[in-house]
Tab-separated table of C-alpha atoms and ligand atoms in Angstrom:
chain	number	residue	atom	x	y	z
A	1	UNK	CA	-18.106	97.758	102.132
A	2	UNK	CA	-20.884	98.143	104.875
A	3	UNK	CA	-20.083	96.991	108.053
A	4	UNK	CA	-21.741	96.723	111.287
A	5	UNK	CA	-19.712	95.555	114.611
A	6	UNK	CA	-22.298	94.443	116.906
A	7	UNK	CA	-21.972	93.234	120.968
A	8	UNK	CA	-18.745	95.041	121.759
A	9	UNK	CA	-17.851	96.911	124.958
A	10	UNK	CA	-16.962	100.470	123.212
A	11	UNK	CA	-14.841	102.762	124.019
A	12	UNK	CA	-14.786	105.866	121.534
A	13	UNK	CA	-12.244	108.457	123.317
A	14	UNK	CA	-14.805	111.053	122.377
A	15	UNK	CA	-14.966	113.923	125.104
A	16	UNK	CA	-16.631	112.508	128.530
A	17	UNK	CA	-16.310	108.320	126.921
A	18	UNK	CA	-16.829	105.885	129.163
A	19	UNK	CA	-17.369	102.460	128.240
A	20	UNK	CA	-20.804	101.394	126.586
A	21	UNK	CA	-22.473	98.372	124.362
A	22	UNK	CA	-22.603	100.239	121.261
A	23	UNK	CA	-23.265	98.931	117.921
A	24	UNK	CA	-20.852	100.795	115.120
A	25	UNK	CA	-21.905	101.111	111.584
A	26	UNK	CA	-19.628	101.655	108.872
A	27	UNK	CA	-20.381	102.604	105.153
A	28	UNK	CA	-17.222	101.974	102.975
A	29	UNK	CA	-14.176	103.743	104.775
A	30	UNK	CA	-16.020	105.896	107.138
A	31	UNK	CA	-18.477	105.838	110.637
A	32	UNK	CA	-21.894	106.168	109.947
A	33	UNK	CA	-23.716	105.642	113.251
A	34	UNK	CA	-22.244	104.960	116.874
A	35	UNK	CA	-25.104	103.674	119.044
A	36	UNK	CA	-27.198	100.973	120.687
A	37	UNK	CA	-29.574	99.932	117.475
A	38	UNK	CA	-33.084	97.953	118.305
A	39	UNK	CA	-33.362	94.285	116.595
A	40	UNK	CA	-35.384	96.254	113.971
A	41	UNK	CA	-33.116	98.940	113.207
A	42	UNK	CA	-29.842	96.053	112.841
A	43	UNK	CA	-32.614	93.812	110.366
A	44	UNK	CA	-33.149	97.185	108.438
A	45	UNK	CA	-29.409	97.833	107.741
A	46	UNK	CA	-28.625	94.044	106.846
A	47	UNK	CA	-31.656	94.541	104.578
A	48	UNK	CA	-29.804	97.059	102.798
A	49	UNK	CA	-26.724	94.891	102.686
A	50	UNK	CA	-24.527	95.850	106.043
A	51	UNK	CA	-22.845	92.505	107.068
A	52	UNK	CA	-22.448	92.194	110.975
A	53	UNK	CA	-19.492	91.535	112.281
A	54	UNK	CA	-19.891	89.881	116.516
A	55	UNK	CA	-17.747	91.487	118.345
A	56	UNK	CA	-18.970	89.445	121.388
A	57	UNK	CA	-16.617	89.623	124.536
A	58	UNK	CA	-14.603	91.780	122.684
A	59	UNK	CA	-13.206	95.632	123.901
A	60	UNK	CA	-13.588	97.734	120.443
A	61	UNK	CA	-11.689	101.155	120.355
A	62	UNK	CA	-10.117	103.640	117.973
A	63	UNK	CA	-6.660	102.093	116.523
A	64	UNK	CA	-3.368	103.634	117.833
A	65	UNK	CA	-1.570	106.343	116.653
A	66	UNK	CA	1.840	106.202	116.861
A	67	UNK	CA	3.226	109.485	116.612
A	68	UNK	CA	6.892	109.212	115.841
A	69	UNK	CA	9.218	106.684	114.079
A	70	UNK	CA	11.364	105.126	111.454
A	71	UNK	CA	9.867	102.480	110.258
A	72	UNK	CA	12.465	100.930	108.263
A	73	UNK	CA	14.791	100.948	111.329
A	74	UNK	CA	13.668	97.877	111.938
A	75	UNK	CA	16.236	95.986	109.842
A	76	UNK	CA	18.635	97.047	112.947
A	77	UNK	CA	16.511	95.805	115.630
A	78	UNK	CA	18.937	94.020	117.974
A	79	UNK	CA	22.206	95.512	116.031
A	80	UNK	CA	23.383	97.910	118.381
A	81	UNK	CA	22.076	98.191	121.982
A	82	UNK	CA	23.636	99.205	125.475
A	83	UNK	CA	25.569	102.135	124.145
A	84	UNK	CA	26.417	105.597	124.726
A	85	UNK	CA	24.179	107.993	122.324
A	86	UNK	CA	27.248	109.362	119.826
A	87	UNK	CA	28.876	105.927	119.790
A	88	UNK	CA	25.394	104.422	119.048
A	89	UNK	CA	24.722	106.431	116.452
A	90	UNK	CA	28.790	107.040	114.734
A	91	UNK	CA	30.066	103.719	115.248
A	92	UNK	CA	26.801	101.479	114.425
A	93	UNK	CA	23.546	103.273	113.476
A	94	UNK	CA	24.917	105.525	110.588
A	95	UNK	CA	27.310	102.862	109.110
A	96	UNK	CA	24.533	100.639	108.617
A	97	UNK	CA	21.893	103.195	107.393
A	98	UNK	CA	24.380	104.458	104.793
A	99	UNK	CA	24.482	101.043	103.212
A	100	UNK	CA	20.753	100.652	103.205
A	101	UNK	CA	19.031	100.233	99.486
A	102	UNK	CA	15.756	101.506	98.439
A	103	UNK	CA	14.674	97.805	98.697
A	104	UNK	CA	16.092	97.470	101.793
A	105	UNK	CA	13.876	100.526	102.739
A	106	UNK	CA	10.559	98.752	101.552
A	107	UNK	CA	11.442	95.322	103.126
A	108	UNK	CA	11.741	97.056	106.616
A	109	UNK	CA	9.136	99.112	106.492
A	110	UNK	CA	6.910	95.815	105.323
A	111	UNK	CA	7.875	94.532	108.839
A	112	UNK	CA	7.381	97.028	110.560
A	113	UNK	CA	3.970	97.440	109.172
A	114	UNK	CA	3.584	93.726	110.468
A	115	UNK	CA	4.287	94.100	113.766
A	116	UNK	CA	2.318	97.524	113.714
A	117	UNK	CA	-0.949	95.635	112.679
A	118	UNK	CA	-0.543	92.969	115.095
A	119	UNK	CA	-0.485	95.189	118.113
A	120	UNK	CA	-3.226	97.635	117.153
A	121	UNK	CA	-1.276	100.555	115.414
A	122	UNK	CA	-3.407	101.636	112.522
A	123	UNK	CA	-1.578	105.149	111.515
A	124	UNK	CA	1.731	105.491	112.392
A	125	UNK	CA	4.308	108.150	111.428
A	126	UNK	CA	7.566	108.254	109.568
A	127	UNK	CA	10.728	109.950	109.337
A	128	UNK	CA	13.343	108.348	106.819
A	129	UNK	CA	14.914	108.164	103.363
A	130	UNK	CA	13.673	106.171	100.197
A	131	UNK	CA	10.024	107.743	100.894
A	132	UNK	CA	8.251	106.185	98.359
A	133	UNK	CA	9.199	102.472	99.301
A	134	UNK	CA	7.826	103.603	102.624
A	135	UNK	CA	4.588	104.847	100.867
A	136	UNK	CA	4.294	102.091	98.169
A	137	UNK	CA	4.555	99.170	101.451
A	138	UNK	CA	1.458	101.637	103.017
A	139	UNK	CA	-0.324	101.351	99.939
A	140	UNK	CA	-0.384	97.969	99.693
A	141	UNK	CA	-0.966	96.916	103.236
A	142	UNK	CA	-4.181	99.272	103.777
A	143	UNK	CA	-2.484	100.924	107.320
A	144	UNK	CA	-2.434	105.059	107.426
A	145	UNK	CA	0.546	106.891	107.528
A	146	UNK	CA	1.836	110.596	108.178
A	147	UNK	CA	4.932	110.678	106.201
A	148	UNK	CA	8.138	112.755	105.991
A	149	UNK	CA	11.530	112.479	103.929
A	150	UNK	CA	13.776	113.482	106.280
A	151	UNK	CA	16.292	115.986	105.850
A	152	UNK	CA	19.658	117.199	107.030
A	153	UNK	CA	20.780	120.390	106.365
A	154	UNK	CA	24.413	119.577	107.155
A	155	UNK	CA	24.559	116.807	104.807
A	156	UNK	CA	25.686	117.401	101.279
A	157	UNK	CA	22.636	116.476	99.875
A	158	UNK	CA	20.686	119.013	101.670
A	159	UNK	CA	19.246	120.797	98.241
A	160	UNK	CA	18.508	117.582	96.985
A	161	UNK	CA	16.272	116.321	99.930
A	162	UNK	CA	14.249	119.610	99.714
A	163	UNK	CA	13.217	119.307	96.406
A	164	UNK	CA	12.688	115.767	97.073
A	165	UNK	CA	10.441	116.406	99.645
A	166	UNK	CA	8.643	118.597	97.655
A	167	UNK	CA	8.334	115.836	94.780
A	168	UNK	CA	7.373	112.753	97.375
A	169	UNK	CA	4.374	115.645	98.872
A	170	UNK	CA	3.235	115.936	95.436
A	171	UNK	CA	2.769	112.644	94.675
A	172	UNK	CA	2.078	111.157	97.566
A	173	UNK	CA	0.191	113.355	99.943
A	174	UNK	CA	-3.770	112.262	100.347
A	175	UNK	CA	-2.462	108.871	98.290
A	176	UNK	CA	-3.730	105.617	99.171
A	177	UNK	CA	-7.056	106.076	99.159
A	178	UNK	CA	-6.407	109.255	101.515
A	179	UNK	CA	-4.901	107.028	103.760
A	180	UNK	CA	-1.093	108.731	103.441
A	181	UNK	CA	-0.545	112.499	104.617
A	182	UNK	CA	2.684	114.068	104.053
A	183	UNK	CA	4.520	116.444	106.132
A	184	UNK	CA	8.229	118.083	105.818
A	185	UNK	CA	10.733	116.457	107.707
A	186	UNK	CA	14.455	118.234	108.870
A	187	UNK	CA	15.798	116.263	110.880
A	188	UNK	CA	16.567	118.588	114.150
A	189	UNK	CA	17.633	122.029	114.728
A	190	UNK	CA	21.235	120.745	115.435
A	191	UNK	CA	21.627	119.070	112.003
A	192	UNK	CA	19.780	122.109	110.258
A	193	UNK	CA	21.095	125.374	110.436
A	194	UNK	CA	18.916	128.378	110.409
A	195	UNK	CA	19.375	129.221	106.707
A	196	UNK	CA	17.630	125.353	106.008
A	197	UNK	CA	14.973	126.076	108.180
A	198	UNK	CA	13.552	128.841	106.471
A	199	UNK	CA	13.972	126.912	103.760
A	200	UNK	CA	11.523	124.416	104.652
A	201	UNK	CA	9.163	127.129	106.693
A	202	UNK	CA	8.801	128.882	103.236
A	203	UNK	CA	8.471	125.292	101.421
A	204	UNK	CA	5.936	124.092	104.454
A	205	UNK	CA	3.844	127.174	103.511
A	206	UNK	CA	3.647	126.164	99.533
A	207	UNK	CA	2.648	122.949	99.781
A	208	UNK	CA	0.668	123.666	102.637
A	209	UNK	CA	1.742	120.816	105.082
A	210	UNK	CA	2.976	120.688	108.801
A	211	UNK	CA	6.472	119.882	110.035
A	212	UNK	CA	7.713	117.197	112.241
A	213	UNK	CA	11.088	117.608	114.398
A	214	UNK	CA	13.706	116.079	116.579
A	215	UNK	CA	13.073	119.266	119.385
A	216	UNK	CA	15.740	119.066	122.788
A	217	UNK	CA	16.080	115.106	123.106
A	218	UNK	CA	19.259	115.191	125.083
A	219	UNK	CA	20.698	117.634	127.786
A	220	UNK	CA	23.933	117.906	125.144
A	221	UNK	CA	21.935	119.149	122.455
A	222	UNK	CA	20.414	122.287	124.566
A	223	UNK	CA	23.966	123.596	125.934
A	224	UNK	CA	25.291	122.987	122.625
A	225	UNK	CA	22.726	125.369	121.460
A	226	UNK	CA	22.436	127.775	123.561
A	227	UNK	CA	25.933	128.327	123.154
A	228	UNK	CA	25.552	128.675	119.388
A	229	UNK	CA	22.972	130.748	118.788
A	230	UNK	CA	22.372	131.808	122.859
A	231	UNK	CA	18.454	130.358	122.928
A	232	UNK	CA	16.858	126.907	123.937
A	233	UNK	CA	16.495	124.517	120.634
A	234	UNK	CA	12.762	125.949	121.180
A	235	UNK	CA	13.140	128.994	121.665
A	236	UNK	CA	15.296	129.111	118.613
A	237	UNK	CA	12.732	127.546	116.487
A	238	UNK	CA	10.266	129.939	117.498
A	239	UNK	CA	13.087	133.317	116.406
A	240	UNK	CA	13.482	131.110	112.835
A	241	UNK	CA	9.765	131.005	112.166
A	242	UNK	CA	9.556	127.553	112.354
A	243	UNK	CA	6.342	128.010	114.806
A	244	UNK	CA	4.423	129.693	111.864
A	245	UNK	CA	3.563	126.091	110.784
A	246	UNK	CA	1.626	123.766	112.509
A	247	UNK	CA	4.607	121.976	113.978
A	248	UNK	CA	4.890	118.167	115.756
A	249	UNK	CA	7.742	118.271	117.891
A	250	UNK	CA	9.059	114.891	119.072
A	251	UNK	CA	11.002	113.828	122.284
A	252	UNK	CA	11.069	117.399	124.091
A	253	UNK	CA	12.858	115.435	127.100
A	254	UNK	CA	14.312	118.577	128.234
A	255	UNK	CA	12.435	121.999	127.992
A	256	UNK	CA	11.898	124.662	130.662
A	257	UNK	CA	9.419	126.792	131.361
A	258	UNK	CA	9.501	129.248	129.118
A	259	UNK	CA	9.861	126.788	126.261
A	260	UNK	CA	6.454	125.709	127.840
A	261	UNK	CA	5.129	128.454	127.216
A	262	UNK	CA	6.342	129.000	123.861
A	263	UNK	CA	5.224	125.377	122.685
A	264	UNK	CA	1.692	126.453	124.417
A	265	UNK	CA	1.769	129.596	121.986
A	266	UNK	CA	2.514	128.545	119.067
A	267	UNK	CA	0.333	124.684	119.786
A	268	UNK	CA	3.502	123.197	118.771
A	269	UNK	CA	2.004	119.284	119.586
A	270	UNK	CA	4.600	116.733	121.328
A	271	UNK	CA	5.306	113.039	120.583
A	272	UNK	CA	6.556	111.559	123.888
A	273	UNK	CA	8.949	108.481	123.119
A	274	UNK	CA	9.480	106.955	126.770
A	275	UNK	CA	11.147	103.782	125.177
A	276	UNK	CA	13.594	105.527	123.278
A	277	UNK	CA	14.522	108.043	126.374
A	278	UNK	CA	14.551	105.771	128.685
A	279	UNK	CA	16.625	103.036	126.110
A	280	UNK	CA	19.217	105.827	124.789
A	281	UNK	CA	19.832	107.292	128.879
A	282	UNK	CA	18.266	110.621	127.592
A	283	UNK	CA	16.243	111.112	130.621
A	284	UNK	CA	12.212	111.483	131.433
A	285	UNK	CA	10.134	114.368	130.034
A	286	UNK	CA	8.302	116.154	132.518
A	287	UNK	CA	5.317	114.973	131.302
A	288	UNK	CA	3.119	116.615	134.191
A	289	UNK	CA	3.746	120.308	133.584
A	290	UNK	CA	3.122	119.817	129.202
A	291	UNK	CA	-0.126	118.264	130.365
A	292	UNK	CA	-1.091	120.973	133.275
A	293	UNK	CA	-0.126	123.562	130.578
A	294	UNK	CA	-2.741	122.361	128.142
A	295	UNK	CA	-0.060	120.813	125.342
A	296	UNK	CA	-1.146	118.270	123.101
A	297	UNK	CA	0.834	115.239	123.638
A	298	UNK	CA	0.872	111.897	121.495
A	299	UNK	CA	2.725	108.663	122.291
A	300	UNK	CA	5.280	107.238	119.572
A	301	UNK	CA	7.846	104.439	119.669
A	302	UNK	CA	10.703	106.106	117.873
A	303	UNK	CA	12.353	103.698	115.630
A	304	UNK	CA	12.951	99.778	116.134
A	305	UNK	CA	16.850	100.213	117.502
A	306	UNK	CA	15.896	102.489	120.268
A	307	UNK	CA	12.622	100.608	121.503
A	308	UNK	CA	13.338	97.898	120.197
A	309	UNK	CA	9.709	97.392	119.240
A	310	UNK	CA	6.544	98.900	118.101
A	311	UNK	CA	4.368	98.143	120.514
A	312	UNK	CA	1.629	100.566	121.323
A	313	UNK	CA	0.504	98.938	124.107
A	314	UNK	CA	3.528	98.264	125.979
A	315	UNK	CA	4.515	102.413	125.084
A	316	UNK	CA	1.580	103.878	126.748
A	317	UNK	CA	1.599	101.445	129.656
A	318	UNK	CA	5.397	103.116	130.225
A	319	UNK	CA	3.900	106.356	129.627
A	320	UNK	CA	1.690	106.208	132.424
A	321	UNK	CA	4.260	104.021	134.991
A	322	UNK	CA	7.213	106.195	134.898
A	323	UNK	CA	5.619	109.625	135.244
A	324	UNK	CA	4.433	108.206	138.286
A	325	UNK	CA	7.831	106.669	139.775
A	326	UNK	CA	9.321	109.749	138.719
A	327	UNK	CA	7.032	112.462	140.172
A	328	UNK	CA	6.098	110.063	143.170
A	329	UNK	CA	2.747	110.474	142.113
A	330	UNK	CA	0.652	107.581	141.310
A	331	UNK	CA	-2.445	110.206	140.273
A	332	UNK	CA	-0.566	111.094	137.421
A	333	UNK	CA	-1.051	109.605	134.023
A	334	UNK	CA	-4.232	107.831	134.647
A	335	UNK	CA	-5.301	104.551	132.322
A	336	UNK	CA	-7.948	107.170	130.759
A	337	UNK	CA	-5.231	109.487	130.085
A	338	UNK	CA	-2.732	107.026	129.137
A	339	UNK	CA	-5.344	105.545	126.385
A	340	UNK	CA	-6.377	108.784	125.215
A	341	UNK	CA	-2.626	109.952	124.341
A	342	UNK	CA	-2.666	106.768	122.469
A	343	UNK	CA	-5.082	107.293	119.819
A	344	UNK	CA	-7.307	110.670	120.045
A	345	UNK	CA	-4.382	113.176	121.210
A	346	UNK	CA	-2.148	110.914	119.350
A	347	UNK	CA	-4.315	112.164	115.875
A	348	UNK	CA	-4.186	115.596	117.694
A	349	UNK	CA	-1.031	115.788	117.500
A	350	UNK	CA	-0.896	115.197	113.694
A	351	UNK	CA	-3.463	117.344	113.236
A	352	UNK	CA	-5.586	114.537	111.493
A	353	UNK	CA	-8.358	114.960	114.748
A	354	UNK	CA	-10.732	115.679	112.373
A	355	UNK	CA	-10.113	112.604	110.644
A	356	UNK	CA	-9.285	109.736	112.875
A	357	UNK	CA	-8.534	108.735	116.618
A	358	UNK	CA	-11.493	108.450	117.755
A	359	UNK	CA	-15.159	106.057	117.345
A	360	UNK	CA	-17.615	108.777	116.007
A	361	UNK	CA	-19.636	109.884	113.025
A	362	UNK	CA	-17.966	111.050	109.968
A	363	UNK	CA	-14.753	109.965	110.844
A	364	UNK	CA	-12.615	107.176	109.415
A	365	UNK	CA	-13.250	103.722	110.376
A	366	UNK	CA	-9.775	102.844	112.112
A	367	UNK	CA	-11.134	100.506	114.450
A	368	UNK	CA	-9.063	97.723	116.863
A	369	UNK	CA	-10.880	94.862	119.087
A	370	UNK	CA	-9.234	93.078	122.496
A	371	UNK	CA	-10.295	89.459	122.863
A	372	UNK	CA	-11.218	89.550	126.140
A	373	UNK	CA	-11.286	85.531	126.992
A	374	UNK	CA	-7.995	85.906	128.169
A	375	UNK	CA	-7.453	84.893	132.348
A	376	UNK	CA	-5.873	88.751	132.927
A	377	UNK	CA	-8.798	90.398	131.872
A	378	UNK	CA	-10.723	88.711	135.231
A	379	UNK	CA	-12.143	90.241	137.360
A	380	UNK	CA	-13.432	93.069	135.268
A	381	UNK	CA	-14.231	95.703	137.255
A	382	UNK	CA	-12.660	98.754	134.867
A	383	UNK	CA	-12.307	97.990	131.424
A	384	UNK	CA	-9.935	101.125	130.928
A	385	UNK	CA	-7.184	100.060	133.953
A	386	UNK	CA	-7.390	96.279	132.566
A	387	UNK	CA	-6.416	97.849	129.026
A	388	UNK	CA	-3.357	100.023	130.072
A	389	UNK	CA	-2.198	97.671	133.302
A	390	UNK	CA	-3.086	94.313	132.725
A	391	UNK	CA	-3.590	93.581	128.760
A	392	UNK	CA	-1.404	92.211	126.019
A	393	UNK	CA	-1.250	93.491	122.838
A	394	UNK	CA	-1.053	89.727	121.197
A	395	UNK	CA	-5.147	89.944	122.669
A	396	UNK	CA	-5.692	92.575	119.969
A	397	UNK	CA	-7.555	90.051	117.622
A	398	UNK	CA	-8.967	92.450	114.957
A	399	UNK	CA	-7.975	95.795	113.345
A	400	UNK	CA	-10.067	97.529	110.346
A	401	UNK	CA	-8.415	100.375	108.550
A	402	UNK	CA	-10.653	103.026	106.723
A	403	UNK	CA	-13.438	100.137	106.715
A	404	UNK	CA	-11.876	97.656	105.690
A	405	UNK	CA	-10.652	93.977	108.096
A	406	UNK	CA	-6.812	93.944	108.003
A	407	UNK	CA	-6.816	91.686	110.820
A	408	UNK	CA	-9.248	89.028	111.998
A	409	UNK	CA	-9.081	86.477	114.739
A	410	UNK	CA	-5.228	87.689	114.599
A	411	UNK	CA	-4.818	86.623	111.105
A	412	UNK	CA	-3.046	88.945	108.672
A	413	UNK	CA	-3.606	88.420	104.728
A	414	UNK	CA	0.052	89.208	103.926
A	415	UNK	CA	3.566	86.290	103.525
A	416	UNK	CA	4.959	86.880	106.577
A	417	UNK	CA	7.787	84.339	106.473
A	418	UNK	CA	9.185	85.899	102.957
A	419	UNK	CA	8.997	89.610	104.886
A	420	UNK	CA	10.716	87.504	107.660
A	421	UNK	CA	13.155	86.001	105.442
A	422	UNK	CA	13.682	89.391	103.183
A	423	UNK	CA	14.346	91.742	106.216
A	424	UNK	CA	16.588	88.679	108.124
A	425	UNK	CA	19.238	88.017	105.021
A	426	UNK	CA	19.194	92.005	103.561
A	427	UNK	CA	20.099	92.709	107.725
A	428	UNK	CA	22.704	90.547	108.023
A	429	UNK	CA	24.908	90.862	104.876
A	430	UNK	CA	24.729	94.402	105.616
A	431	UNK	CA	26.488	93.710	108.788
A	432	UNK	CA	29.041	91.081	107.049
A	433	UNK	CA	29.764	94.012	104.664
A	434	UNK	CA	30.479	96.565	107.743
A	435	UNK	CA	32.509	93.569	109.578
A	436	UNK	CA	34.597	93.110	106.656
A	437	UNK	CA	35.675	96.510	106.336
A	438	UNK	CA	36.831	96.854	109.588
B	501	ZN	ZN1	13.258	109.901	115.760
């Protein structure tokens, strides 16, 4: 497919962006050309059959990246909210998960993919069971994914999900097109002991992938390890090895300085979840020192029952609010910055940079547009602080994934009401079937 988005305001999040009337041409999945082309040079390409596609009034910018989630946990959006982490997670969250089918799995992730397209996510990550529902709903809905079976070495399973893992990479990693990566997934270093680890350090280094990682989320979960094995829960994943491997550590609500400094070492990259933190009373990361240290930091919604949504939009626009309230400085987290975490240090953080997150040549064509004839987009006088303080991710009115139109004029090609209507009766008669037993 060769496509050519003419007449939109363009922001690329390439070093030194700033917004420009650019025309962007794309050959099949990837970016040919980023610039201003004469009348001639647009009748030249048409000639050699690039369709244009007006993107008049429109704001066109790399797609998000979401950097951390469950995808599937959106069959327990709404189930269990306003509770304490450990009876969260014993009482409602695990009871339901364990009851969840492989179909179940794709169903959820088929939403969640929905409501992912709709506001402007076009590679999002994952962390869950059933992996290859997960990858077979990416497949066939043309968004990118960074994938992981997670794994707990606690449970009894814990073989079993290694050599799993090691099965679902083979098969599935550079799938789709090259629109799925893989990457090993334990679960956190207090549900994996050290022996597990290496385990998956020496497995990361045979299939050649990175590792994602629950890293010091709550306060609990740093005493509780320093009094177990007398280091940080980064500092501890640095003496396991774990560091060797390009590493994306999500949460990191709670490090210190050295663990700074360790992170900064090693580039372990951070997904920052302020939903989830701020949702689950697990505090505020203190965002300001990662950044003046140089760290790499993505945004990511976690999954749908600690958000409860997947919203992008509405995650960065935290991102860069509560930093401020917190630090009482309103400097910090600027619009700029708060954009750029959401899509080029967002594909940083995966380590797909050279691939996606931003508009330039060579890379994949994962492309959103804002409709901008909207009454909060007026006056205009900066594009970038109307984006992150002012917009609505229902104005996102077109996403292309590797090249192709996924959405257009808001429209998605997919049944929506059966997804609906799948996710809504597999939901609740898996909380009839709890209720019952109780
Ligand atoms: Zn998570």
């Amino acid at each position: 497919m060769k496509t050519i988005l003419i007449n939109g305001l363009v922001l690329t999040m390439e070093a030194d962006w700033k917004p420009a009337y650019l025309d962007i041409v794309i050959n099949d999945q990837r970016i040919e050309k980023v610039e201003q082309l004469s009348d001639d040079e647009r009748k030249q390409y048409i000639n050699q059959g690039y369709q244009c596609v007006d993107m008049a009034n429109k704001v066109v910018m790399p797609g998000f990246v979401n950097t951390h989630g469950h995808a599937a946990m959106t069959l327990l959006r709404s189930y269990a909210d306003d509770l304490p982490l450990q009876q969260w997670l014993e009482d409602k969250i695990w009871p339901f998960e364990a009851k969840l089918t492989a179909d179940d799995i794709y169903w959820g992730t088929k939403l969640a993919i929905i409501e992912m397209l709709e506001t402007g996510t076009t590679c999002f990550t994952d962390m869950y069971f059933e992996m290859e529902q997960v990858a077979k709903a990416v497949e066939e809905m043309g968004i990118r994914a960074c994938l992981s079976r997670g794994m707990i070495g606690v449970a009894p399973n814990r073989d079993i999900a290694l050599s799993e893992s090691e099965q679902f990479i083979s098969q599935w990693n550079q799938a789709a097109e090259g629109r799925i990566t893989c990457t090993l997934g334990p679960h956190a270093p207090y549900t994996c002991p050290p022996d597990y680890l290496k385990k998956v350090v020496e497995l990361a280094n045979k299939l050649d992938v990175p590792i994602q990682i629950h890293v010091s989320e709550t306060e609990k979960e740093v005493n509780d390890c320093k009094e177990m094995y007398g280091a940080s829960p980064v500092k501890h994943l640095e003496n396991i090895g774990l560091f060797s491997r390009p590493t994306i550590a999500a949460h990191c609500v709670h490090l210190d300085d050295n663990d700074i400094d360790i992170m900064h070492k090693h580039n372990v990259t951070i997904s920052h979840n302020p939903s989830s933190n701020l949702k689950l009373a697990s505090g505020i990361a203190p965002l300001k020192k990662y950044i003046d240290k140089g760290l790499t930091v993505g945004i990511g919604t976690d999954g749908c029952s600690s958000n409860n949504n997947l919203d992008m939009l509405e995650e960065l626009k935290l991102a860069s609010l509560i930093h401020k309230g917190n630090t009482y400085d309103p400097t910090l987290i600027p619009a700029r910055k708060a954009l750029e975490m959401a899509t080029i240090e967002g594909a940083k953080a995966l380590f797909l940079d050279e691939v996606i997150g931003s508009i330039a040549p060579g890379k994949q064509a994962d492309i959103i547009a804002f409709s901008l004839d909207k009454s909060l987009y007026y006056p205009s006088f900066d594009i970038t602080s109307l984006l992150v303080y002012s917009a609505n991710s229902r104005d996102i009115s077109d996403v292309f994934i590797a090249g192709k139109q996924i959405m257009k004029n808001r429209r998605l090609e997919f049944n929506k009401q059966e997804i609906f209507q799948q996710v809504q009766d597999r939901a609740q008669n898996i909380a009839k079937e709890i209720a019952a037993t109780k």
